[in-house]
């Protein structure tokens, strides 16, 4: 694989929050440029659009396309990786082709979540999407429920030369290490495994926390990238994990939006069926983060 072509996937990519209206009922694309400037100025390499943090599964196809277009237009040099997972292969192909036409840097495909598909069907789904956007760099987005294997990935790579790597959010360090050893471009999606993954050779991190506390994650990846500061990196990894545990339980996406609102960004509130934080919960969250020195 061309080393130069993989460099854009190194560093920290924020799993970007999607700005919504105050009641969470519609997009607020006017807030995107300010959010993207904030992320770029914090030292991030790029953004991941329409994943879990971006509430992509709750948006219509048209809304997802609108977010992609607005993000690419305001990216100002940031890498833009677009999640194109969908229940129907035709919809995933549509989203992927739209992302390519809009100027995205790459796409990430996930397993359709509702029905239990055979391994052959899943491989066919992945291949159809990757083939539809050649030569655009394509990643498989791996979640904890997934059952496809590294052998499946290798077999797909033989058919799809633009399939270059994995966004690994399954929390399985052994799989991450094996994928790196197999030559895949791996971006780790679990902040708890950042240091271990970077030490194993992962290209970088796709982080939900980086969308609202980017300074924290950039510092961690910088330390993890320096072999002379590994002990400091281990201590900082423990601190990041402490902050992560505070933020993601029990209502991560409402917490993400609360932190961004506190920092001055008009990202709105979570749509149903997610529950919004009660005022007392939001105050307690912000006070604990301030006590930890991250706000």
PDB file of C-alpha atoms in Angstrom:
ATOM      1  CA  UNK A   1       0.000   0.000   0.000  1.00  0.00           C
ATOM      2  CA  UNK A   2       1.236   3.497  -0.845  1.00  0.00           C
ATOM      3  CA  UNK A   3       2.536   4.904   2.457  1.00  0.00           C
ATOM      4  CA  UNK A   4       1.748   8.455   1.380  1.00  0.00           C
ATOM      5  CA  UNK A   5      -1.882   7.474   0.785  1.00  0.00           C
ATOM      6  CA  UNK A   6      -2.248   6.237   4.363  1.00  0.00           C
ATOM      7  CA  UNK A   7      -0.905   9.359   6.078  1.00  0.00           C
ATOM      8  CA  UNK A   8      -4.259  11.154   6.055  1.00  0.00           C
ATOM      9  CA  UNK A   9      -5.596   8.499   8.443  1.00  0.00           C
ATOM     10  CA  UNK A  10      -2.953   9.143  11.097  1.00  0.00           C
ATOM     11  CA  UNK A  11      -3.623  11.121  14.263  1.00  0.00           C
ATOM     12  CA  UNK A  12      -6.987  11.941  15.799  1.00  0.00           C
ATOM     13  CA  UNK A  13     -10.224  11.874  13.834  1.00  0.00           C
ATOM     14  CA  UNK A  14     -13.233  13.156  15.761  1.00  0.00           C
ATOM     15  CA  UNK A  15     -16.380  11.068  15.601  1.00  0.00           C
ATOM     16  CA  UNK A  16     -18.248  14.292  14.994  1.00  0.00           C
ATOM     17  CA  UNK A  17     -21.477  15.262  16.689  1.00  0.00           C
ATOM     18  CA  UNK A  18     -24.195  16.316  14.254  1.00  0.00           C
ATOM     19  CA  UNK A  19     -25.589  19.762  15.150  1.00  0.00           C
ATOM     20  CA  UNK A  20     -29.356  19.620  15.587  1.00  0.00           C
ATOM     21  CA  UNK A  21     -32.018  22.145  16.440  1.00  0.00           C
ATOM     22  CA  UNK A  22     -32.745  22.905  20.078  1.00  0.00           C
ATOM     23  CA  UNK A  23     -35.503  20.291  20.228  1.00  0.00           C
ATOM     24  CA  UNK A  24     -33.460  17.709  18.278  1.00  0.00           C
ATOM     25  CA  UNK A  25     -36.020  17.498  15.498  1.00  0.00           C
ATOM     26  CA  UNK A  26     -33.951  18.729  12.540  1.00  0.00           C
ATOM     27  CA  UNK A  27     -30.437  19.541  11.347  1.00  0.00           C
ATOM     28  CA  UNK A  28     -28.699  22.784  12.246  1.00  0.00           C
ATOM     29  CA  UNK A  29     -26.109  22.877   9.473  1.00  0.00           C
ATOM     30  CA  UNK A  30     -25.367  26.521  10.151  1.00  0.00           C
ATOM     31  CA  UNK A  31     -23.515  25.428  13.291  1.00  0.00           C
ATOM     32  CA  UNK A  32     -21.138  23.108  11.431  1.00  0.00           C
ATOM     33  CA  UNK A  33     -18.446  25.604  10.311  1.00  0.00           C
ATOM     34  CA  UNK A  34     -17.796  26.805  13.871  1.00  0.00           C
ATOM     35  CA  UNK A  35     -17.640  23.226  15.171  1.00  0.00           C
ATOM     36  CA  UNK A  36     -15.212  22.212  12.422  1.00  0.00           C
ATOM     37  CA  UNK A  37     -12.984  25.221  13.116  1.00  0.00           C
ATOM     38  CA  UNK A  38     -12.917  24.266  16.803  1.00  0.00           C
ATOM     39  CA  UNK A  39     -11.831  20.722  15.941  1.00  0.00           C
ATOM     40  CA  UNK A  40      -9.186  21.809  13.442  1.00  0.00           C
ATOM     41  CA  UNK A  41      -7.715  24.407  15.794  1.00  0.00           C
ATOM     42  CA  UNK A  42      -7.466  21.736  18.497  1.00  0.00           C
ATOM     43  CA  UNK A  43      -5.088  19.786  16.256  1.00  0.00           C
ATOM     44  CA  UNK A  44      -7.353  17.097  14.879  1.00  0.00           C
ATOM     45  CA  UNK A  45      -6.591  15.395  11.575  1.00  0.00           C
ATOM     46  CA  UNK A  46     -10.169  14.848  10.486  1.00  0.00           C
ATOM     47  CA  UNK A  47     -13.773  14.019  11.251  1.00  0.00           C
ATOM     48  CA  UNK A  48     -15.931  10.906  11.025  1.00  0.00           C
ATOM     49  CA  UNK A  49     -19.422  11.814   9.839  1.00  0.00           C
ATOM     50  CA  UNK A  50     -22.689  10.041  10.583  1.00  0.00           C
ATOM     51  CA  UNK A  51     -21.496   7.358  12.974  1.00  0.00           C
ATOM     52  CA  UNK A  52     -22.877   6.609  16.420  1.00  0.00           C
ATOM     53  CA  UNK A  53     -21.737   9.928  17.899  1.00  0.00           C
ATOM     54  CA  UNK A  54     -23.141  11.723  14.867  1.00  0.00           C
ATOM     55  CA  UNK A  55     -26.495   9.981  15.375  1.00  0.00           C
ATOM     56  CA  UNK A  56     -26.367   8.853  11.751  1.00  0.00           C
ATOM     57  CA  UNK A  57     -28.746   5.905  12.213  1.00  0.00           C
ATOM     58  CA  UNK A  58     -31.446   8.352  13.397  1.00  0.00           C
ATOM     59  CA  UNK A  59     -31.172  10.574  10.320  1.00  0.00           C
ATOM     60  CA  UNK A  60     -32.885  10.138   6.968  1.00  0.00           C
ATOM     61  CA  UNK A  61     -30.798   9.437   3.878  1.00  0.00           C
ATOM     62  CA  UNK A  62     -31.381  12.997   2.725  1.00  0.00           C
ATOM     63  CA  UNK A  63     -30.260  14.403   6.066  1.00  0.00           C
ATOM     64  CA  UNK A  64     -27.137  12.254   6.049  1.00  0.00           C
ATOM     65  CA  UNK A  65     -26.291  13.477   2.560  1.00  0.00           C
ATOM     66  CA  UNK A  66     -26.841  17.082   3.628  1.00  0.00           C
ATOM     67  CA  UNK A  67     -24.478  16.652   6.602  1.00  0.00           C
ATOM     68  CA  UNK A  68     -21.828  15.120   4.326  1.00  0.00           C
ATOM     69  CA  UNK A  69     -22.053  17.989   1.849  1.00  0.00           C
ATOM     70  CA  UNK A  70     -21.910  20.650   4.552  1.00  0.00           C
ATOM     71  CA  UNK A  71     -18.980  18.961   6.300  1.00  0.00           C
ATOM     72  CA  UNK A  72     -16.908  18.598   3.136  1.00  0.00           C
ATOM     73  CA  UNK A  73     -17.645  22.220   2.210  1.00  0.00           C
ATOM     74  CA  UNK A  74     -16.409  23.522   5.575  1.00  0.00           C
ATOM     75  CA  UNK A  75     -13.656  20.960   6.286  1.00  0.00           C
ATOM     76  CA  UNK A  76     -10.779  23.317   5.373  1.00  0.00           C
ATOM     77  CA  UNK A  77      -8.221  20.540   4.965  1.00  0.00           C
ATOM     78  CA  UNK A  78      -9.594  18.091   7.513  1.00  0.00           C
ATOM     79  CA  UNK A  79      -9.901  14.475   6.406  1.00  0.00           C
ATOM     80  CA  UNK A  80     -13.597  13.561   6.056  1.00  0.00           C
ATOM     81  CA  UNK A  81     -14.505   9.902   6.579  1.00  0.00           C
ATOM     82  CA  UNK A  82     -18.218   9.221   6.055  1.00  0.00           C
ATOM     83  CA  UNK A  83     -20.163   6.363   7.616  1.00  0.00           C
ATOM     84  CA  UNK A  84     -22.424   4.892   4.937  1.00  0.00           C
ATOM     85  CA  UNK A  85     -23.941   1.972   6.840  1.00  0.00           C
ATOM     86  CA  UNK A  86     -27.597   1.231   6.084  1.00  0.00           C
ATOM     87  CA  UNK A  87     -30.073  -1.617   6.322  1.00  0.00           C
ATOM     88  CA  UNK A  88     -30.346  -1.954   2.538  1.00  0.00           C
ATOM     89  CA  UNK A  89     -27.329  -2.423   0.313  1.00  0.00           C
ATOM     90  CA  UNK A  90     -28.852  -0.025  -2.227  1.00  0.00           C
ATOM     91  CA  UNK A  91     -29.045   2.711   0.421  1.00  0.00           C
ATOM     92  CA  UNK A  92     -25.448   2.113   1.533  1.00  0.00           C
ATOM     93  CA  UNK A  93     -24.321   2.315  -2.096  1.00  0.00           C
ATOM     94  CA  UNK A  94     -26.296   5.543  -2.532  1.00  0.00           C
ATOM     95  CA  UNK A  95     -24.702   7.125   0.541  1.00  0.00           C
ATOM     96  CA  UNK A  96     -21.227   5.995  -0.496  1.00  0.00           C
ATOM     97  CA  UNK A  97     -21.526   7.294  -4.051  1.00  0.00           C
ATOM     98  CA  UNK A  98     -22.902  10.575  -2.760  1.00  0.00           C
ATOM     99  CA  UNK A  99     -19.961  10.896  -0.327  1.00  0.00           C
ATOM    100  CA  UNK A 100     -17.514  10.258  -3.172  1.00  0.00           C
ATOM    101  CA  UNK A 101     -19.190  12.844  -5.389  1.00  0.00           C
ATOM    102  CA  UNK A 102     -19.261  15.367  -2.539  1.00  0.00           C
ATOM    103  CA  UNK A 103     -15.492  15.076  -2.117  1.00  0.00           C
ATOM    104  CA  UNK A 104     -15.179  12.939   1.025  1.00  0.00           C
ATOM    105  CA  UNK A 105     -11.757  11.442   1.777  1.00  0.00           C
ATOM    106  CA  UNK A 106     -13.184   7.978   2.348  1.00  0.00           C
ATOM    107  CA  UNK A 107     -16.170   5.924   3.482  1.00  0.00           C
ATOM    108  CA  UNK A 108     -16.753   3.359   6.221  1.00  0.00           C
ATOM    109  CA  UNK A 109     -19.221   0.477   5.858  1.00  0.00           C
ATOM    110  CA  UNK A 110     -20.936  -1.279   8.773  1.00  0.00           C
ATOM    111  CA  UNK A 111     -22.979  -4.474   8.936  1.00  0.00           C
ATOM    112  CA  UNK A 112     -26.730  -3.845   8.523  1.00  0.00           C
ATOM    113  CA  UNK A 113     -27.819  -4.192  12.152  1.00  0.00           C
ATOM    114  CA  UNK A 114     -31.470  -5.216  12.217  1.00  0.00           C
ATOM    115  CA  UNK A 115     -31.511  -8.625  10.517  1.00  0.00           C
ATOM    116  CA  UNK A 116     -29.047 -11.438  11.126  1.00  0.00           C
ATOM    117  CA  UNK A 117     -27.357 -11.979   7.755  1.00  0.00           C
ATOM    118  CA  UNK A 118     -25.181 -14.859   6.639  1.00  0.00           C
ATOM    119  CA  UNK A 119     -21.423 -14.253   6.376  1.00  0.00           C
ATOM    120  CA  UNK A 120     -21.718 -14.505   2.592  1.00  0.00           C
ATOM    121  CA  UNK A 121     -24.444 -11.836   2.548  1.00  0.00           C
ATOM    122  CA  UNK A 122     -22.360  -9.513   4.718  1.00  0.00           C
ATOM    123  CA  UNK A 123     -19.337  -9.942   2.452  1.00  0.00           C
ATOM    124  CA  UNK A 124     -21.539  -9.238  -0.575  1.00  0.00           C
ATOM    125  CA  UNK A 125     -22.868  -6.085   1.089  1.00  0.00           C
ATOM    126  CA  UNK A 126     -19.352  -4.838   1.826  1.00  0.00           C
ATOM    127  CA  UNK A 127     -18.115  -5.615  -1.669  1.00  0.00           C
ATOM    128  CA  UNK A 128     -21.057  -3.913  -3.390  1.00  0.00           C
ATOM    129  CA  UNK A 129     -20.402  -0.678  -1.521  1.00  0.00           C
ATOM    130  CA  UNK A 130     -16.618  -0.748  -1.955  1.00  0.00           C
ATOM    131  CA  UNK A 131     -16.945  -1.530  -5.670  1.00  0.00           C
ATOM    132  CA  UNK A 132     -19.402   1.335  -6.140  1.00  0.00           C
ATOM    133  CA  UNK A 133     -16.854   3.959  -5.071  1.00  0.00           C
ATOM    134  CA  UNK A 134     -13.545   2.707  -6.456  1.00  0.00           C
ATOM    135  CA  UNK A 135     -10.884   4.031  -6.032  1.00  0.00           C
ATOM    136  CA  UNK A 136     -12.125   5.946  -2.951  1.00  0.00           C
ATOM    137  CA  UNK A 137     -10.474   4.624   0.243  1.00  0.00           C
ATOM    138  CA  UNK A 138     -12.924   2.385   2.055  1.00  0.00           C
ATOM    139  CA  UNK A 139     -12.938   1.057   5.618  1.00  0.00           C
ATOM    140  CA  UNK A 140     -14.970  -1.624   7.361  1.00  0.00           C
ATOM    141  CA  UNK A 141     -16.563  -0.289  10.545  1.00  0.00           C
ATOM    142  CA  UNK A 142     -16.337  -3.063  13.135  1.00  0.00           C
ATOM    143  CA  UNK A 143     -18.692  -3.113  16.131  1.00  0.00           C
ATOM    144  CA  UNK A 144     -18.893  -5.484  19.078  1.00  0.00           C
ATOM    145  CA  UNK A 145     -21.805  -7.465  17.675  1.00  0.00           C
ATOM    146  CA  UNK A 146     -20.039  -8.213  14.383  1.00  0.00           C
ATOM    147  CA  UNK A 147     -18.951 -11.738  13.486  1.00  0.00           C
ATOM    148  CA  UNK A 148     -16.942 -11.193  10.324  1.00  0.00           C
ATOM    149  CA  UNK A 149     -13.312 -12.195  10.602  1.00  0.00           C
ATOM    150  CA  UNK A 150      -9.908 -10.982   9.528  1.00  0.00           C
ATOM    151  CA  UNK A 151      -9.961 -13.718   6.883  1.00  0.00           C
ATOM    152  CA  UNK A 152     -13.147 -12.122   5.510  1.00  0.00           C
ATOM    153  CA  UNK A 153     -11.365  -8.779   5.395  1.00  0.00           C
ATOM    154  CA  UNK A 154      -8.363 -10.229   3.551  1.00  0.00           C
ATOM    155  CA  UNK A 155     -10.596 -11.982   1.036  1.00  0.00           C
ATOM    156  CA  UNK A 156     -12.476  -8.755   0.385  1.00  0.00           C
ATOM    157  CA  UNK A 157      -9.233  -6.847  -0.078  1.00  0.00           C
ATOM    158  CA  UNK A 158      -8.313  -9.198  -2.917  1.00  0.00           C
ATOM    159  CA  UNK A 159     -11.523  -8.211  -4.689  1.00  0.00           C
ATOM    160  CA  UNK A 160     -11.610  -4.545  -3.633  1.00  0.00           C
ATOM    161  CA  UNK A 161      -8.208  -2.812  -3.837  1.00  0.00           C
ATOM    162  CA  UNK A 162      -9.699   0.372  -2.352  1.00  0.00           C
ATOM    163  CA  UNK A 163     -10.602  -1.476   0.873  1.00  0.00           C
ATOM    164  CA  UNK A 164      -7.655  -0.273   2.938  1.00  0.00           C
ATOM    165  CA  UNK A 165      -8.541  -0.645   6.582  1.00  0.00           C
ATOM    166  CA  UNK A 166     -10.756  -0.840   9.622  1.00  0.00           C
ATOM    167  CA  UNK A 167     -12.470   1.520  12.005  1.00  0.00           C
ATOM    168  CA  UNK A 168     -12.401  -0.840  14.964  1.00  0.00           C
ATOM    169  CA  UNK A 169     -14.937  -0.032  17.683  1.00  0.00           C
ATOM    170  CA  UNK A 170     -15.436  -3.606  18.907  1.00  0.00           C
ATOM    171  CA  UNK A 171     -13.166  -3.285  21.945  1.00  0.00           C
ATOM    172  CA  UNK A 172     -11.103  -6.343  20.933  1.00  0.00           C
ATOM    173  CA  UNK A 173      -7.407  -5.483  21.203  1.00  0.00           C
ATOM    174  CA  UNK A 174      -6.288  -8.865  19.823  1.00  0.00           C
ATOM    175  CA  UNK A 175      -8.287  -8.261  16.640  1.00  0.00           C
ATOM    176  CA  UNK A 176      -6.809  -4.775  16.333  1.00  0.00           C
ATOM    177  CA  UNK A 177      -3.277  -6.102  16.739  1.00  0.00           C
ATOM    178  CA  UNK A 178      -3.884  -8.889  14.213  1.00  0.00           C
ATOM    179  CA  UNK A 179      -5.336  -6.447  11.688  1.00  0.00           C
ATOM    180  CA  UNK A 180      -2.305  -4.159  12.021  1.00  0.00           C
ATOM    181  CA  UNK A 181       0.015  -7.133  11.589  1.00  0.00           C
ATOM    182  CA  UNK A 182      -1.908  -8.055   8.428  1.00  0.00           C
ATOM    183  CA  UNK A 183      -1.158  -4.632   6.950  1.00  0.00           C
ATOM    184  CA  UNK A 184      -4.551  -2.966   7.419  1.00  0.00           C
ATOM    185  CA  UNK A 185      -4.812   0.743   8.160  1.00  0.00           C
ATOM    186  CA  UNK A 186      -6.487   0.580  11.575  1.00  0.00           C
ATOM    187  CA  UNK A 187      -8.106   3.528  13.310  1.00  0.00           C
ATOM    188  CA  UNK A 188      -9.134   2.607  16.842  1.00  0.00           C
ATOM    189  CA  UNK A 189     -12.643   3.597  17.882  1.00  0.00           C
ATOM    190  CA  UNK A 190     -12.363   2.860  21.617  1.00  0.00           C
ATOM    191  CA  UNK A 191     -10.468   5.487  23.622  1.00  0.00           C
ATOM    192  CA  UNK A 192      -9.703   2.909  26.330  1.00  0.00           C
ATOM    193  CA  UNK A 193      -7.505   1.038  23.826  1.00  0.00           C
ATOM    194  CA  UNK A 194      -5.796   4.084  22.336  1.00  0.00           C
ATOM    195  CA  UNK A 195      -2.333   3.574  23.801  1.00  0.00           C
ATOM    196  CA  UNK A 196      -2.268  -0.200  23.304  1.00  0.00           C
ATOM    197  CA  UNK A 197      -3.469   0.173  19.717  1.00  0.00           C
ATOM    198  CA  UNK A 198      -1.027   2.930  18.832  1.00  0.00           C
ATOM    199  CA  UNK A 199       1.812   0.937  20.360  1.00  0.00           C
ATOM    200  CA  UNK A 200       0.764  -2.000  18.170  1.00  0.00           C
ATOM    201  CA  UNK A 201       0.925   0.179  15.060  1.00  0.00           C
ATOM    202  CA  UNK A 202      -2.591   1.553  14.607  1.00  0.00           C
ATOM    203  CA  UNK A 203      -2.641   4.659  12.420  1.00  0.00           C
ATOM    204  CA  UNK A 204      -4.714   6.702  14.828  1.00  0.00           C
ATOM    205  CA  UNK A 205      -7.929   7.100  16.724  1.00  0.00           C
ATOM    206  CA  UNK A 206     -11.533   7.833  15.745  1.00  0.00           C
ATOM    207  CA  UNK A 207     -12.920   9.230  18.968  1.00  0.00           C
ATOM    208  CA  UNK A 208     -16.333  10.386  20.129  1.00  0.00           C
ATOM    209  CA  UNK A 209     -14.684  12.187  23.031  1.00  0.00           C
ATOM    210  CA  UNK A 210     -12.575  14.143  20.534  1.00  0.00           C
ATOM    211  CA  UNK A 211     -15.676  15.917  19.274  1.00  0.00           C
ATOM    212  CA  UNK A 212     -16.154  17.716  22.596  1.00  0.00           C
ATOM    213  CA  UNK A 213     -12.854  17.300  24.487  1.00  0.00           C
ATOM    214  CA  UNK A 214     -10.393  17.240  21.573  1.00  0.00           C
ATOM    215  CA  UNK A 215      -7.461  18.587  23.597  1.00  0.00           C
ATOM    216  CA  UNK A 216      -7.602  15.510  25.843  1.00  0.00           C
ATOM    217  CA  UNK A 217      -7.456  13.024  22.969  1.00  0.00           C
ATOM    218  CA  UNK A 218      -4.821  14.907  20.969  1.00  0.00           C
ATOM    219  CA  UNK A 219      -2.559  14.916  24.033  1.00  0.00           C
ATOM    220  CA  UNK A 220      -3.053  11.174  24.517  1.00  0.00           C
ATOM    221  CA  UNK A 221      -2.205  10.341  20.897  1.00  0.00           C
ATOM    222  CA  UNK A 222       0.843  12.625  20.942  1.00  0.00           C
ATOM    223  CA  UNK A 223       2.145  10.869  24.060  1.00  0.00           C
ATOM    224  CA  UNK A 224       1.336   7.442  22.613  1.00  0.00           C
ATOM    225  CA  UNK A 225       3.319   8.323  19.489  1.00  0.00           C
ATOM    226  CA  UNK A 226       6.480   9.147  21.435  1.00  0.00           C
ATOM    227  CA  UNK A 227       8.453   6.032  22.512  1.00  0.00           C
ATOM    228  CA  UNK A 228      10.345   8.107  25.060  1.00  0.00           C
ATOM    229  CA  UNK A 229       7.177   9.090  26.941  1.00  0.00           C
ATOM    230  CA  UNK A 230       5.429   5.747  27.322  1.00  0.00           C
ATOM    231  CA  UNK A 231       5.204   5.880  31.120  1.00  0.00           C
ATOM    232  CA  UNK A 232       3.622   9.321  30.913  1.00  0.00           C
ATOM    233  CA  UNK A 233       1.327   7.978  28.184  1.00  0.00           C
ATOM    234  CA  UNK A 234       0.197   5.108  30.426  1.00  0.00           C
ATOM    235  CA  UNK A 235      -0.755   7.521  33.195  1.00  0.00           C
ATOM    236  CA  UNK A 236      -2.571   9.772  30.761  1.00  0.00           C
ATOM    237  CA  UNK A 237      -4.406   6.805  29.247  1.00  0.00           C
ATOM    238  CA  UNK A 238      -5.726   5.960  32.706  1.00  0.00           C
ATOM    239  CA  UNK A 239      -6.900   9.555  33.115  1.00  0.00           C
ATOM    240  CA  UNK A 240      -8.620   9.553  29.709  1.00  0.00           C
ATOM    241  CA  UNK A 241     -10.364   6.305  30.610  1.00  0.00           C
ATOM    242  CA  UNK A 242     -11.576   7.887  33.861  1.00  0.00           C
ATOM    243  CA  UNK A 243     -13.024  10.846  31.964  1.00  0.00           C
ATOM    244  CA  UNK A 244     -14.539   8.563  29.334  1.00  0.00           C
ATOM    245  CA  UNK A 245     -16.288   6.454  31.958  1.00  0.00           C
ATOM    246  CA  UNK A 246     -17.781   9.592  33.453  1.00  0.00           C
ATOM    247  CA  UNK A 247     -19.053  10.878  30.107  1.00  0.00           C
ATOM    248  CA  UNK A 248     -20.409   7.747  28.443  1.00  0.00           C
ATOM    249  CA  UNK A 249     -22.483   6.430  31.331  1.00  0.00           C
ATOM    250  CA  UNK A 250     -25.416   6.236  31.181  1.00  0.00           C
ATOM    251  CA  UNK A 251     -26.303   8.642  28.368  1.00  0.00           C
ATOM    252  CA  UNK A 252     -23.255   9.362  26.224  1.00  0.00           C
ATOM    253  CA  UNK A 253     -24.847  11.281  23.359  1.00  0.00           C
ATOM    254  CA  UNK A 254     -26.786  13.656  25.608  1.00  0.00           C
ATOM    255  CA  UNK A 255     -23.557  14.201  27.575  1.00  0.00           C
ATOM    256  CA  UNK A 256     -21.599  14.969  24.402  1.00  0.00           C
ATOM    257  CA  UNK A 257     -24.118  17.614  23.393  1.00  0.00           C
ATOM    258  CA  UNK A 258     -24.234  19.090  26.900  1.00  0.00           C
ATOM    259  CA  UNK A 259     -20.451  19.537  26.908  1.00  0.00           C
ATOM    260  CA  UNK A 260     -20.434  21.118  23.453  1.00  0.00           C
ATOM    261  CA  UNK A 261     -23.240  23.507  24.433  1.00  0.00           C
ATOM    262  CA  UNK A 262     -21.234  24.444  27.520  1.00  0.00           C
ATOM    263  CA  UNK A 263     -18.270  25.191  25.252  1.00  0.00           C
ATOM    264  CA  UNK A 264     -20.411  27.508  23.138  1.00  0.00           C
ATOM    265  CA  UNK A 265     -21.433  25.344  20.169  1.00  0.00           C
ATOM    266  CA  UNK A 266     -25.047  25.193  18.986  1.00  0.00           C
ATOM    267  CA  UNK A 267     -25.424  21.438  18.615  1.00  0.00           C
ATOM    268  CA  UNK A 268     -28.954  21.193  20.013  1.00  0.00           C
ATOM    269  CA  UNK A 269     -30.289  18.218  21.918  1.00  0.00           C
ATOM    270  CA  UNK A 270     -30.640  14.504  21.307  1.00  0.00           C
ATOM    271  CA  UNK A 271     -33.703  13.268  19.407  1.00  0.00           C
ATOM    272  CA  UNK A 272     -36.031  10.603  20.777  1.00  0.00           C
ATOM    273  CA  UNK A 273     -35.912   7.888  21.844  1.00  0.00           C
ATOM    274  CA  UNK A 274     -32.764   9.159  23.579  1.00  0.00           C
ATOM    275  CA  UNK A 275     -33.422  10.900  26.879  1.00  0.00           C
ATOM    276  CA  UNK A 276     -32.086  14.380  27.494  1.00  0.00           C
ATOM    277  CA  UNK A 277     -30.135  15.044  30.689  1.00  0.00           C
ATOM    278  CA  UNK A 278     -32.058  16.531  33.572  1.00  0.00           C
ATOM    279  CA  UNK A 279     -30.712  19.967  34.594  1.00  0.00           C
ATOM    280  CA  UNK A 280     -29.257  18.515  37.788  1.00  0.00           C
ATOM    281  CA  UNK A 281     -27.528  15.735  35.833  1.00  0.00           C
ATOM    282  CA  UNK A 282     -26.036  18.226  33.398  1.00  0.00           C
ATOM    283  CA  UNK A 283     -24.759  20.443  36.213  1.00  0.00           C
ATOM    284  CA  UNK A 284     -23.213  17.464  37.987  1.00  0.00           C
ATOM    285  CA  UNK A 285     -21.484  16.291  34.808  1.00  0.00           C
ATOM    286  CA  UNK A 286     -20.000  19.699  34.057  1.00  0.00           C
ATOM    287  CA  UNK A 287     -18.906  20.230  37.660  1.00  0.00           C
ATOM    288  CA  UNK A 288     -17.109  16.850  37.730  1.00  0.00           C
ATOM    289  CA  UNK A 289     -15.343  17.583  34.449  1.00  0.00           C
ATOM    290  CA  UNK A 290     -14.304  21.003  35.754  1.00  0.00           C
ATOM    291  CA  UNK A 291     -12.986  19.364  38.919  1.00  0.00           C
ATOM    292  CA  UNK A 292     -10.884  17.055  36.742  1.00  0.00           C
ATOM    293  CA  UNK A 293      -9.488  20.067  34.901  1.00  0.00           C
ATOM    294  CA  UNK A 294     -10.764  19.175  31.430  1.00  0.00           C
ATOM    295  CA  UNK A 295     -13.264  22.032  31.118  1.00  0.00           C
TER     296      UNK A 295
END
